[in-house]
Coordinates of C-alpha atoms and ligand atoms in Angstrom, one line a residue:
M858 CA -151.1 -21.4 -20.2
R859 CA -151.2 -17.7 -21.2
P860 CA -153.7 -16.6 -24.2
I861 CA -150.9 -16.7 -26.7
V862 CA -152.8 -15.4 -29.7
L863 CA -154.1 -12.2 -27.8
L864 CA -150.8 -11.3 -26.2
A865 CA -149.0 -12.1 -29.5
L866 CA -151.0 -9.4 -31.4
A867 CA -151.0 -6.9 -28.8
P868 CA -148.2 -4.6 -29.8
C869 CA -149.8 -4.5 -33.4
L870 CA -153.0 -4.0 -32.3
L871 CA -152.0 -1.2 -29.7
A872 CA -153.9 2.1 -30.8
A873 CA -151.2 5.1 -31.2
A874 CA -153.5 6.8 -28.3
D875 CA -152.4 3.8 -25.8
L876 CA -148.8 4.4 -26.8
I877 CA -149.2 8.1 -26.2
Q878 CA -150.6 7.2 -22.8
E879 CA -148.2 4.8 -22.2
G880 CA -145.1 7.2 -23.2
D881 CA -146.5 10.1 -20.8
R882 CA -146.5 7.4 -18.0
W883 CA -143.0 6.2 -18.8
W884 CA -141.9 9.7 -18.9
S885 CA -143.6 10.6 -15.5
H886 CA -141.3 8.3 -13.9
I887 CA -138.2 10.0 -15.5
Q888 CA -139.9 13.3 -14.4
V889 CA -139.2 12.0 -10.7
L890 CA -135.9 10.2 -11.2
A891 CA -134.2 13.1 -13.5
G892 CA -135.4 15.8 -11.3
D893 CA -133.1 18.0 -9.8
S894 CA -134.3 16.9 -6.1
M895 CA -132.8 13.5 -7.0
E896 CA -129.2 15.3 -7.6
G897 CA -128.2 13.2 -10.4
R898 CA -128.3 9.9 -8.1
N899 CA -124.6 9.7 -7.8
T900 CA -123.7 6.2 -6.1
G901 CA -123.7 6.7 -2.2
S902 CA -125.5 9.9 -2.2
S903 CA -128.6 10.7 -0.2
G904 CA -130.1 11.3 -3.9
H905 CA -129.6 7.9 -5.1
L906 CA -131.1 6.2 -1.9
R907 CA -134.3 8.6 -2.4
A908 CA -134.3 7.5 -6.0
A909 CA -134.1 3.8 -4.6
Q910 CA -136.9 4.3 -2.4
F911 CA -139.0 5.6 -5.1
L912 CA -138.2 2.6 -7.1
A913 CA -139.1 0.6 -4.4
G914 CA -142.3 2.3 -4.1
K915 CA -143.2 1.5 -7.9
F916 CA -142.3 -2.1 -7.3
K917 CA -144.5 -2.4 -4.5
E918 CA -147.4 -0.8 -6.5
A919 CA -146.8 -3.1 -9.4
G920 CA -147.2 -6.0 -7.1
L921 CA -143.4 -7.1 -7.3
K922 CA -142.4 -9.2 -4.0
P923 CA -139.2 -7.5 -2.5
L924 CA -136.2 -9.7 -3.3
G925 CA -133.1 -7.7 -2.0
T926 CA -131.5 -8.5 1.3
N927 CA -133.2 -5.6 3.1
G928 CA -136.9 -5.4 1.6
Y929 CA -136.6 -4.3 -2.2
L930 CA -133.0 -2.9 -1.4
Q931 CA -129.7 -4.6 -1.4
P932 CA -127.1 -2.3 0.3
V933 CA -123.4 -2.3 -1.5
K934 CA -120.6 -0.9 0.1
F935 CA -118.1 1.1 -1.7
K936 CA -114.6 2.6 -1.0
V937 CA -114.2 6.0 -2.5
A938 CA -111.1 8.1 -3.7
K939 CA -111.1 11.5 -4.7
I940 CA -108.0 13.5 -6.4
L941 CA -106.5 16.4 -4.4
E942 CA -105.3 17.9 -7.9
D943 CA -103.6 20.9 -6.2
Q944 CA -101.3 18.4 -4.4
S945 CA -100.7 16.2 -7.5
N946 CA -98.5 16.4 -10.3
L947 CA -97.5 14.3 -13.3
A948 CA -94.4 15.2 -15.3
I949 CA -92.5 13.5 -18.3
V950 CA -88.5 12.8 -17.5
R951 CA -86.1 12.6 -20.3
D952 CA -82.3 12.6 -19.8
G953 CA -82.9 13.4 -16.2
K954 CA -84.9 16.6 -17.1
A955 CA -88.5 16.8 -16.1
T956 CA -91.0 18.4 -17.8
P957 CA -94.2 18.8 -15.9
L958 CA -97.9 18.5 -17.4
T959 CA -100.8 20.1 -17.1
L960 CA -103.5 18.0 -15.2
G961 CA -106.9 18.0 -16.9
L962 CA -105.1 19.3 -20.1
D963 CA -102.4 16.7 -21.3
A964 CA -103.5 13.9 -18.9
N965 CA -105.7 12.7 -16.2
L966 CA -104.6 10.6 -13.4
G967 CA -106.7 7.5 -12.7
V968 CA -107.7 7.6 -8.9
R969 CA -107.9 4.6 -6.6
A970 CA -107.8 4.0 -2.9
G971 CA -104.6 2.5 -1.9
L972 CA -102.2 3.4 -5.0
P973 CA -99.1 4.7 -3.9
E974 CA -98.4 8.4 -3.8
H975 CA -95.4 8.6 -5.9
T976 CA -94.8 6.3 -8.8
E977 CA -91.6 6.6 -11.4
A978 CA -91.2 4.3 -14.1
D979 CA -89.9 3.7 -18.0
V980 CA -92.6 3.6 -20.4
V981 CA -93.4 1.5 -23.1
F982 CA -95.7 1.7 -25.9
C983 CA -97.4 -1.5 -26.5
G984 CA -100.0 -1.1 -29.7
Y985 CA -103.5 -1.9 -28.5
G986 CA -102.3 -3.0 -25.2
L987 CA -104.1 -6.4 -26.2
S988 CA -103.5 -10.2 -25.8
V989 CA -105.7 -12.1 -27.4
P990 CA -104.7 -15.8 -27.5
E991 CA -107.4 -16.8 -29.9
N992 CA -105.9 -14.9 -32.8
Q993 CA -102.5 -15.4 -31.8
F994 CA -102.2 -11.8 -31.2
D995 CA -100.1 -10.3 -28.3
D996 CA -99.1 -6.8 -27.9
F997 CA -96.5 -7.9 -25.2
A998 CA -94.4 -10.6 -26.8
G999 CA -90.9 -10.0 -26.9
L1000 CA -90.9 -6.9 -24.9
D1001 CA -89.0 -6.0 -21.3
L1002 CA -92.2 -4.8 -19.3
K1003 CA -90.9 -5.7 -15.8
G1004 CA -91.6 -2.6 -13.4
K1005 CA -92.8 -0.6 -16.9
I1006 CA -95.7 1.6 -17.4
L1007 CA -97.5 0.6 -20.5
V1008 CA -99.3 3.1 -23.0
Y1009 CA -101.8 1.9 -25.6
I1010 CA -103.9 3.5 -27.9
L1011 CA -108.0 2.2 -27.4
G1012 CA -108.9 0.0 -30.1
G1013 CA -107.7 -3.2 -32.1
P1014 CA -106.6 -4.8 -35.2
A1015 CA -109.7 -5.0 -37.6
D1016 CA -109.0 -8.9 -38.1
I1017 CA -109.8 -9.7 -34.5
P1018 CA -113.4 -10.1 -33.8
A1019 CA -115.1 -7.3 -32.3
N1020 CA -116.4 -9.6 -29.5
L1021 CA -113.0 -10.9 -28.7
R1022 CA -111.4 -7.4 -28.7
S1023 CA -114.2 -6.2 -26.4
H1024 CA -113.7 -8.9 -23.8
Y1025 CA -109.9 -8.6 -24.0
S1026 CA -110.3 -4.8 -23.7
F1027 CA -112.1 -5.0 -20.5
R1028 CA -110.5 -3.2 -17.7
S1029 CA -109.9 -6.6 -15.6
E1030 CA -108.9 -8.9 -18.8
R1031 CA -106.6 -6.0 -20.0
W1032 CA -104.7 -5.7 -16.6
K1033 CA -104.4 -9.4 -16.2
A1034 CA -102.3 -9.5 -19.3
M1035 CA -100.4 -6.6 -18.3
H1036 CA -99.7 -7.7 -14.9
A1037 CA -98.6 -10.8 -16.2
A1038 CA -96.2 -9.2 -18.3
G1039 CA -94.6 -7.5 -15.1
A1040 CA -96.3 -4.0 -15.9
I1041 CA -97.0 -1.9 -12.8
G1042 CA -99.0 0.9 -14.5
V1043 CA -101.1 1.5 -17.5
V1044 CA -101.8 4.6 -19.6
A1045 CA -104.7 4.9 -22.3
I1046 CA -105.1 7.1 -25.2
Q1047 CA -108.3 7.1 -27.0
N1048 CA -108.4 7.1 -30.6
P1049 CA -110.3 10.7 -31.4
K1050 CA -112.6 8.8 -33.7
S1051 CA -114.1 6.4 -31.4
M1052 CA -114.6 9.1 -28.6
D1053 CA -118.0 9.5 -27.7
I1054 CA -117.3 12.8 -25.5
P1055 CA -114.8 15.6 -26.6
W1056 CA -111.9 15.6 -24.4
E1057 CA -112.7 19.3 -23.1
R1058 CA -115.8 17.7 -21.6
S1059 CA -114.8 14.2 -20.4
T1060 CA -111.9 15.9 -18.7
L1061 CA -114.4 17.7 -16.1
A1062 CA -115.3 14.2 -14.7
R1063 CA -111.6 13.5 -13.1
L1064 CA -112.4 15.4 -10.2
N1065 CA -115.6 13.3 -9.7
A1066 CA -115.2 10.4 -6.8
A1067 CA -113.6 6.9 -7.9
M1068 CA -114.8 4.2 -6.3
E1069 CA -114.5 0.0 -6.0
L1070 CA -116.4 -2.4 -4.3
S1071 CA -115.4 -2.5 -0.5
D1072 CA -114.6 -6.1 -0.5
E1073 CA -111.1 -6.8 -1.5
K1074 CA -112.0 -10.3 -3.3
Y1075 CA -113.9 -7.9 -5.9
S1076 CA -110.5 -6.3 -7.0
D1077 CA -110.1 -6.4 -10.5
T1078 CA -106.7 -5.0 -11.0
P1079 CA -104.4 -6.4 -8.5
G1080 CA -100.8 -4.8 -8.3
L1081 CA -101.9 -1.8 -10.2
Q1082 CA -99.8 1.0 -9.3
F1083 CA -100.5 3.5 -11.6
A1084 CA -103.3 4.5 -14.3
A1085 CA -103.7 7.7 -16.5
V1086 CA -105.3 8.6 -19.5
I1087 CA -103.5 11.1 -22.4
N1088 CA -105.7 13.8 -24.0
P1089 CA -105.0 12.5 -27.8
A1090 CA -104.8 16.2 -28.9
R1091 CA -101.4 16.6 -26.6
A1092 CA -100.2 13.1 -27.2
E1093 CA -97.1 13.8 -29.5
Q1094 CA -94.9 15.1 -26.6
F1095 CA -95.1 11.7 -25.1
F1096 CA -93.6 10.0 -28.4
A1097 CA -91.0 12.9 -29.2
A1098 CA -87.9 10.6 -28.1
S1099 CA -89.3 7.2 -29.5
G1100 CA -88.6 7.8 -33.3
H1101 CA -92.1 7.4 -33.8
T1102 CA -95.2 10.0 -34.0
F1103 CA -98.6 9.6 -32.5
A1104 CA -100.0 10.6 -36.2
E1105 CA -98.1 7.9 -37.6
L1106 CA -99.9 5.5 -35.2
L1107 CA -103.2 6.9 -35.5
A1108 CA -103.1 6.4 -39.1
L1109 CA -102.5 2.8 -39.0
A1110 CA -105.0 2.1 -36.1
D1111 CA -107.5 4.1 -38.4
Q1112 CA -106.6 1.5 -40.9
G1113 CA -107.4 -1.4 -38.4
K1114 CA -103.7 -2.4 -38.7
A1115 CA -101.5 -3.9 -35.8
L1116 CA -99.4 -1.3 -34.3
P1117 CA -95.7 -1.3 -33.7
R1118 CA -94.6 -1.4 -30.0
F1119 CA -91.4 0.2 -28.7
P1120 CA -89.8 2.1 -25.5
L1121 CA -90.9 5.7 -25.6
N1122 CA -87.2 6.6 -23.9
I1123 CA -89.1 8.7 -21.2
R1124 CA -90.0 8.1 -17.5
L1125 CA -93.3 9.1 -16.1
R1126 CA -93.1 10.6 -12.6
A1127 CA -96.3 10.9 -10.8
T1128 CA -97.4 12.3 -7.1
E1129 CA -100.9 11.5 -6.5
H1130 CA -102.8 12.7 -3.2
V1131 CA -106.5 11.1 -2.8
Q1132 CA -108.9 11.8 0.0
T1133 CA -110.6 8.6 1.0
S1134 CA -113.9 7.6 2.2
S1135 CA -116.6 4.9 2.3
V1136 CA -120.2 4.8 1.3
E1137 CA -123.0 2.6 0.9
S1138 CA -125.5 2.5 -2.0
Q1139 CA -128.2 0.4 -3.3
N1140 CA -129.3 -2.0 -5.8
V1141 CA -133.0 -2.5 -5.9
V1142 CA -134.8 -6.0 -6.8
G1143 CA -138.2 -7.2 -7.2
L1144 CA -139.9 -10.2 -8.3
L1145 CA -143.1 -11.3 -10.4
A1146 CA -143.1 -14.9 -9.2
G1147 CA -143.6 -17.5 -12.1
S1148 CA -146.6 -19.4 -12.5
D1149 CA -145.4 -22.9 -13.7
P1150 CA -144.4 -25.2 -10.6
K1151 CA -141.4 -26.1 -11.8
L1152 CA -140.1 -23.3 -14.3
K1153 CA -140.7 -20.5 -11.4
N1154 CA -137.3 -21.4 -9.9
E1155 CA -135.7 -20.0 -13.0
Y1156 CA -135.5 -16.2 -13.9
V1157 CA -135.6 -14.1 -16.6
V1158 CA -133.6 -10.6 -15.2
Y1159 CA -134.7 -7.1 -16.8
G1160 CA -131.8 -4.8 -15.6
A1161 CA -131.0 -0.8 -15.9
H1162 CA -128.9 1.2 -13.5
L1163 CA -130.0 3.5 -11.3
D1164 CA -127.0 5.5 -10.5
H1165 CA -125.9 8.7 -12.5
L1166 CA -122.9 11.1 -12.2
G1167 CA -124.3 13.3 -9.3
V1168 CA -123.7 16.9 -9.2
G1169 CA -120.2 17.8 -10.9
A1170 CA -118.5 20.7 -12.8
P1171 CA -121.2 23.1 -14.2
I1172 CA -121.7 23.4 -17.9
Q1173 CA -123.4 26.1 -19.0
G1174 CA -124.4 27.2 -15.5
D1175 CA -125.8 23.9 -14.9
A1176 CA -124.2 21.2 -12.1
V1177 CA -126.7 18.7 -11.8
Y1178 CA -126.0 15.7 -14.1
N1179 CA -129.7 14.5 -14.2
G1180 CA -129.2 11.3 -16.3
A1181 CA -132.9 11.2 -17.6
M1182 CA -131.5 8.9 -20.7
D1183 CA -128.7 7.7 -18.7
D1184 CA -130.1 5.7 -17.2
G1185 CA -133.5 7.2 -16.1
S1186 CA -135.0 5.9 -19.1
G1187 CA -134.0 2.4 -18.3
I1188 CA -135.2 2.2 -14.7
A1189 CA -138.6 3.7 -16.3
S1190 CA -138.7 1.1 -18.5
L1191 CA -138.5 -1.4 -15.5
I1192 CA -141.2 0.1 -13.7
E1193 CA -143.3 0.1 -16.9
I1194 CA -143.0 -3.3 -17.6
A1195 CA -143.8 -4.1 -14.1
T1196 CA -146.9 -2.3 -14.5
L1197 CA -148.0 -3.7 -17.8
A1198 CA -147.6 -7.1 -16.3
K1199 CA -150.0 -6.1 -13.4
L1200 CA -152.4 -4.4 -15.6
E1201 CA -152.9 -7.2 -17.9
H1202 CA -152.8 -10.0 -15.0
L1203 CA -149.9 -11.5 -17.0
R1204 CA -148.5 -15.0 -15.5
P1205 CA -145.1 -16.2 -17.0
K1206 CA -144.4 -19.4 -16.3
R1207 CA -140.7 -18.6 -15.2
S1208 CA -140.0 -15.7 -12.4
I1209 CA -139.0 -12.4 -14.0
L1210 CA -136.8 -10.5 -11.6
F1211 CA -136.3 -6.6 -12.2
V1212 CA -133.1 -5.6 -11.3
A1213 CA -131.9 -2.1 -10.9
V1214 CA -128.2 -1.8 -9.9
T1215 CA -125.9 1.0 -8.5
G1216 CA -122.5 1.9 -9.5
E1217 CA -122.7 1.2 -13.2
E1218 CA -121.2 4.7 -13.8
K1219 CA -118.1 3.7 -11.3
G1220 CA -117.5 0.5 -13.3
L1221 CA -120.3 -1.8 -13.6
L1222 CA -119.7 -2.3 -9.7
G1223 CA -123.5 -2.6 -8.5
S1224 CA -124.2 -5.6 -11.2
Q1225 CA -120.8 -7.0 -10.2
Y1226 CA -121.9 -7.4 -6.6
F1227 CA -125.5 -8.3 -7.5
T1228 CA -124.2 -11.5 -9.8
S1229 CA -121.4 -12.2 -6.9
A1230 CA -123.9 -12.0 -4.0
P1231 CA -127.3 -12.8 -6.3
T1232 CA -130.4 -13.2 -4.0
V1233 CA -131.6 -16.0 -6.3
P1234 CA -129.2 -18.8 -7.3
L1235 CA -127.2 -17.3 -10.3
K1236 CA -127.5 -20.5 -12.3
S1237 CA -131.4 -20.4 -12.4
V1238 CA -131.0 -16.9 -14.1
V1239 CA -131.6 -18.0 -17.4
A1240 CA -131.2 -14.3 -19.4
D1241 CA -130.4 -10.9 -18.6
I1242 CA -132.3 -8.1 -20.4
N1243 CA -130.6 -4.7 -20.2
M1244 CA -131.7 -1.3 -20.8
D1245 CA -129.3 1.2 -20.6
M1246 CA -129.7 4.6 -22.6
Y1247 CA -131.4 3.2 -25.5
L1248 CA -132.1 6.6 -27.1
P1249 CA -135.6 6.9 -28.0
L1250 CA -135.1 10.1 -29.9
Y1251 CA -137.3 9.5 -33.1
P1252 CA -139.8 6.9 -34.3
L1253 CA -138.6 3.2 -33.5
K1254 CA -138.4 1.5 -36.7
Y1255 CA -134.8 -0.3 -36.1
L1256 CA -133.6 -1.7 -32.9
E1257 CA -130.0 -2.2 -32.6
V1258 CA -129.1 -5.2 -30.8
Q1259 CA -125.8 -6.0 -29.0
G1260 CA -125.4 -9.7 -28.5
L1261 CA -127.8 -10.6 -31.2
E1262 CA -125.7 -13.2 -32.9
E1263 CA -124.5 -14.7 -29.4
S1264 CA -127.1 -16.5 -28.2
T1265 CA -130.7 -17.9 -29.1
L1266 CA -131.9 -14.8 -27.7
G1267 CA -131.3 -13.2 -30.8
N1268 CA -134.2 -15.3 -32.5
D1269 CA -136.5 -14.3 -29.8
I1270 CA -135.7 -10.6 -30.2
R1271 CA -136.0 -10.8 -33.9
A1272 CA -139.6 -12.7 -33.5
V1273 CA -141.2 -9.9 -31.0
A1274 CA -139.5 -7.1 -32.7
E1275 CA -140.8 -8.1 -36.4
K1276 CA -144.4 -8.6 -34.8
A1277 CA -144.2 -5.3 -33.7
G1278 CA -143.0 -4.3 -37.2
V1279 CA -139.5 -3.3 -36.1
M1280 CA -136.5 -4.0 -37.9
V1281 CA -133.6 -5.6 -35.9
Q1282 CA -130.0 -4.3 -36.5
R1283 CA -126.8 -5.8 -35.3
D1284 CA -124.3 -3.5 -33.9
R1285 CA -123.4 -0.9 -36.1
E1286 CA -120.2 0.3 -34.3
P1287 CA -118.6 -2.5 -32.9
Q1288 CA -115.4 -0.4 -32.3
R1289 CA -117.3 1.4 -29.4
N1290 CA -117.3 -1.7 -27.6
L1291 CA -120.8 -1.4 -26.4
F1292 CA -121.5 -5.1 -25.4
I1293 CA -118.9 -4.9 -22.6
R1294 CA -119.9 -1.2 -21.2
S1295 CA -122.9 -1.7 -19.4
D1296 CA -124.2 -4.2 -16.7
Q1297 CA -125.1 -7.0 -19.1
Y1298 CA -121.5 -7.7 -19.2
S1299 CA -121.3 -8.7 -15.6
Y1300 CA -124.1 -11.5 -16.4
I1301 CA -122.4 -12.7 -19.3
K1302 CA -119.0 -12.9 -17.5
Q1303 CA -121.1 -15.6 -15.2
G1304 CA -122.5 -17.3 -18.1
V1305 CA -125.8 -15.8 -18.4
P1306 CA -126.9 -14.9 -22.1
A1307 CA -127.8 -11.3 -22.4
L1308 CA -128.7 -8.5 -24.9
T1309 CA -129.0 -5.0 -24.7
F1310 CA -130.7 -2.3 -26.9
K1311 CA -130.1 0.9 -28.9
F1312 CA -132.6 2.6 -31.3
G1313 CA -131.2 2.1 -34.8
A1314 CA -131.3 4.0 -37.9
E1315 CA -130.2 4.0 -41.4
T1316 CA -126.5 4.8 -42.3
G1317 CA -126.4 8.6 -43.4
S1318 CA -130.2 9.3 -42.1
A1319 CA -131.5 12.1 -40.2
E1320 CA -132.2 9.7 -37.3
E1321 CA -128.4 8.6 -37.2
K1322 CA -127.5 12.2 -37.1
L1323 CA -129.8 12.9 -34.0
G1324 CA -128.1 10.0 -32.2
K1325 CA -124.5 11.1 -32.9
D1326 CA -125.5 14.7 -31.9
W1327 CA -127.0 13.4 -28.8
L1328 CA -123.7 11.8 -27.7
R1329 CA -121.7 14.6 -28.6
Q1330 CA -124.1 17.2 -26.6
R1331 CA -125.7 15.7 -23.9
Y1332 CA -124.0 12.4 -23.2
H1333 CA -122.6 12.6 -19.5
A1334 CA -123.4 16.1 -19.5
P1335 CA -126.0 18.1 -17.1
S1336 CA -128.1 18.6 -20.5
D1337 CA -129.1 14.8 -20.3
D1338 CA -132.1 16.5 -18.3
L1339 CA -136.1 16.9 -18.4
N1340 CA -135.6 19.9 -21.2
Q1341 CA -134.8 17.6 -24.1
P1342 CA -136.7 16.3 -27.3
V1343 CA -137.8 12.5 -26.5
D1344 CA -140.2 10.4 -28.5
K1345 CA -142.4 9.2 -25.7
P1346 CA -144.3 6.7 -27.7
A1347 CA -141.4 5.3 -29.4
A1348 CA -140.2 4.5 -26.1
A1349 CA -143.6 3.1 -25.1
K1350 CA -143.3 0.7 -28.1
F1351 CA -139.6 0.0 -27.1
N1352 CA -141.5 -1.2 -23.4
R1353 CA -143.9 -3.5 -25.3
I1354 CA -141.1 -5.2 -27.2
M1355 CA -139.0 -5.4 -24.2
L1356 CA -142.0 -6.9 -22.3
D1357 CA -142.7 -9.5 -25.1
L1358 CA -139.4 -10.5 -25.2
G1359 CA -139.2 -11.3 -21.6
L1360 CA -142.7 -13.4 -21.8
R1361 CA -141.2 -15.2 -24.7
V1362 CA -138.3 -16.3 -22.8
A1363 CA -140.1 -16.9 -19.7
D1364 CA -142.6 -19.1 -21.2
A1365 CA -140.5 -21.1 -23.8
P1366 CA -140.0 -24.6 -22.8
E1367 CA -135.9 -24.4 -23.0
R1368 CA -134.0 -21.6 -21.3
P1369 CA -131.8 -19.5 -24.0
R1370 CA -128.3 -20.9 -24.7
W1371 CA -125.0 -19.3 -25.8
N1372 CA -124.7 -20.3 -29.6
A1373 CA -122.1 -23.2 -30.2
D1374 CA -119.7 -20.9 -32.2
S1375 CA -119.9 -17.8 -29.6
F1376 CA -116.7 -16.3 -27.9
F1377 CA -119.2 -16.1 -24.6
K1378 CA -120.0 -19.7 -24.4
R1379 CA -116.8 -20.4 -22.4
F1380 CA -118.2 -18.4 -19.2
E1381 CA -121.2 -21.1 -19.5
R1382 CA -121.6 -23.0 -16.0
Ligands
ZN297 ZN1 -123.2 6.7 -18.3

């Protein structure tokens, strides 16, 4: 048995000097991962491959066994599509008269390999574009949607629980319902109130390559012919012939009310030219074998994503999207946790799997691939502890946990955080749908209980403002780089809590379970 008393007290007894040293070591990994030489680790790039090789080397140093399909690496193949914007266009057609839109300003086309070059169809506004059978809520009921393009506002009525809303907002789930209703295309409008990134910046990413897993069997939007997003500041023109205004709909959305559904009495006409290619990228997998003869055949996964956005549109003269926090921080935590396990000769009963995935920024694709083609039996994976951009910008007093109320992992994180003197908070911004927005969701959909984390803060505090400012200024911008203020000892404290969480789960007699009333229990296998 593990000397439980010593380890249990370790985080409280850790001297500040240790946290400074461990924080500096954590940061040293980020200095490599988010250095300009890694070119922003775009999926399929040589920079990403170099980062994967660096990580494999660190896994080896930490004594992990290779558990990819090619050493530590698990190659993943992608289809790539890049828009040729000067050969593409989009127009609103009303009473036969076409009004051209400006791509990048009014709206952006959703790019995919294999979409038709020309699309023209009637357009229907369908509220939040949600169908939630559990709540007898259906934005598509009673509408003729056959052959139509559907426009919706991201969000959902307040009386639908956040997790259900999130689940049915997931790309594949939403499209499943729209496709079943006969739709051929989909257009999203973000509510300006819940936009992490202002349009002026997010629109720059429209020229980045879009990717899908190569193998057709992974396609999650079958039958989709057209996709676009509308700039909310330019949305009124789409509603001008409908008898409604976008402002009126936003006001209802802001009150959490259901939205009316109606035809927009326009057609959308699009020409879309794309350049297609294919690339290979890498997941990276290492194993710390368990010590119990039986439990070692079960696995606790620590996950983070290795990819970021690569080299893109320059902002203030900087074109390298380094992704230091997104998600260099999580990858550095993987290295740190593996390193601590080695330095402290830890021998958990269950095995621990360190899984770094590619393609997260392209739609959680590397984790979708790993959970579909896992290198250990997926039903033996007992938990996924995902670390993605947890933002250690200030001392760790509050830890916000997504998934806290869904499984017994909630008790585990409460116990280890409390021991470290950290208060656990539930998701304070459920409207941001964070639980479906990173790789944990690939595991959850396969039935694996999961958690993901963010540094928390008190409402209205200076720390909360720091986090919000970070999103507005640095999230998916070149300034998420090595020149930003980060609280390294706080990150070290986070790493210690994550280590303790994994050990607690790995050593528990029972594997984690979904709570009986959790929506996600349905995916259990
Ligand atoms: Zn990201």
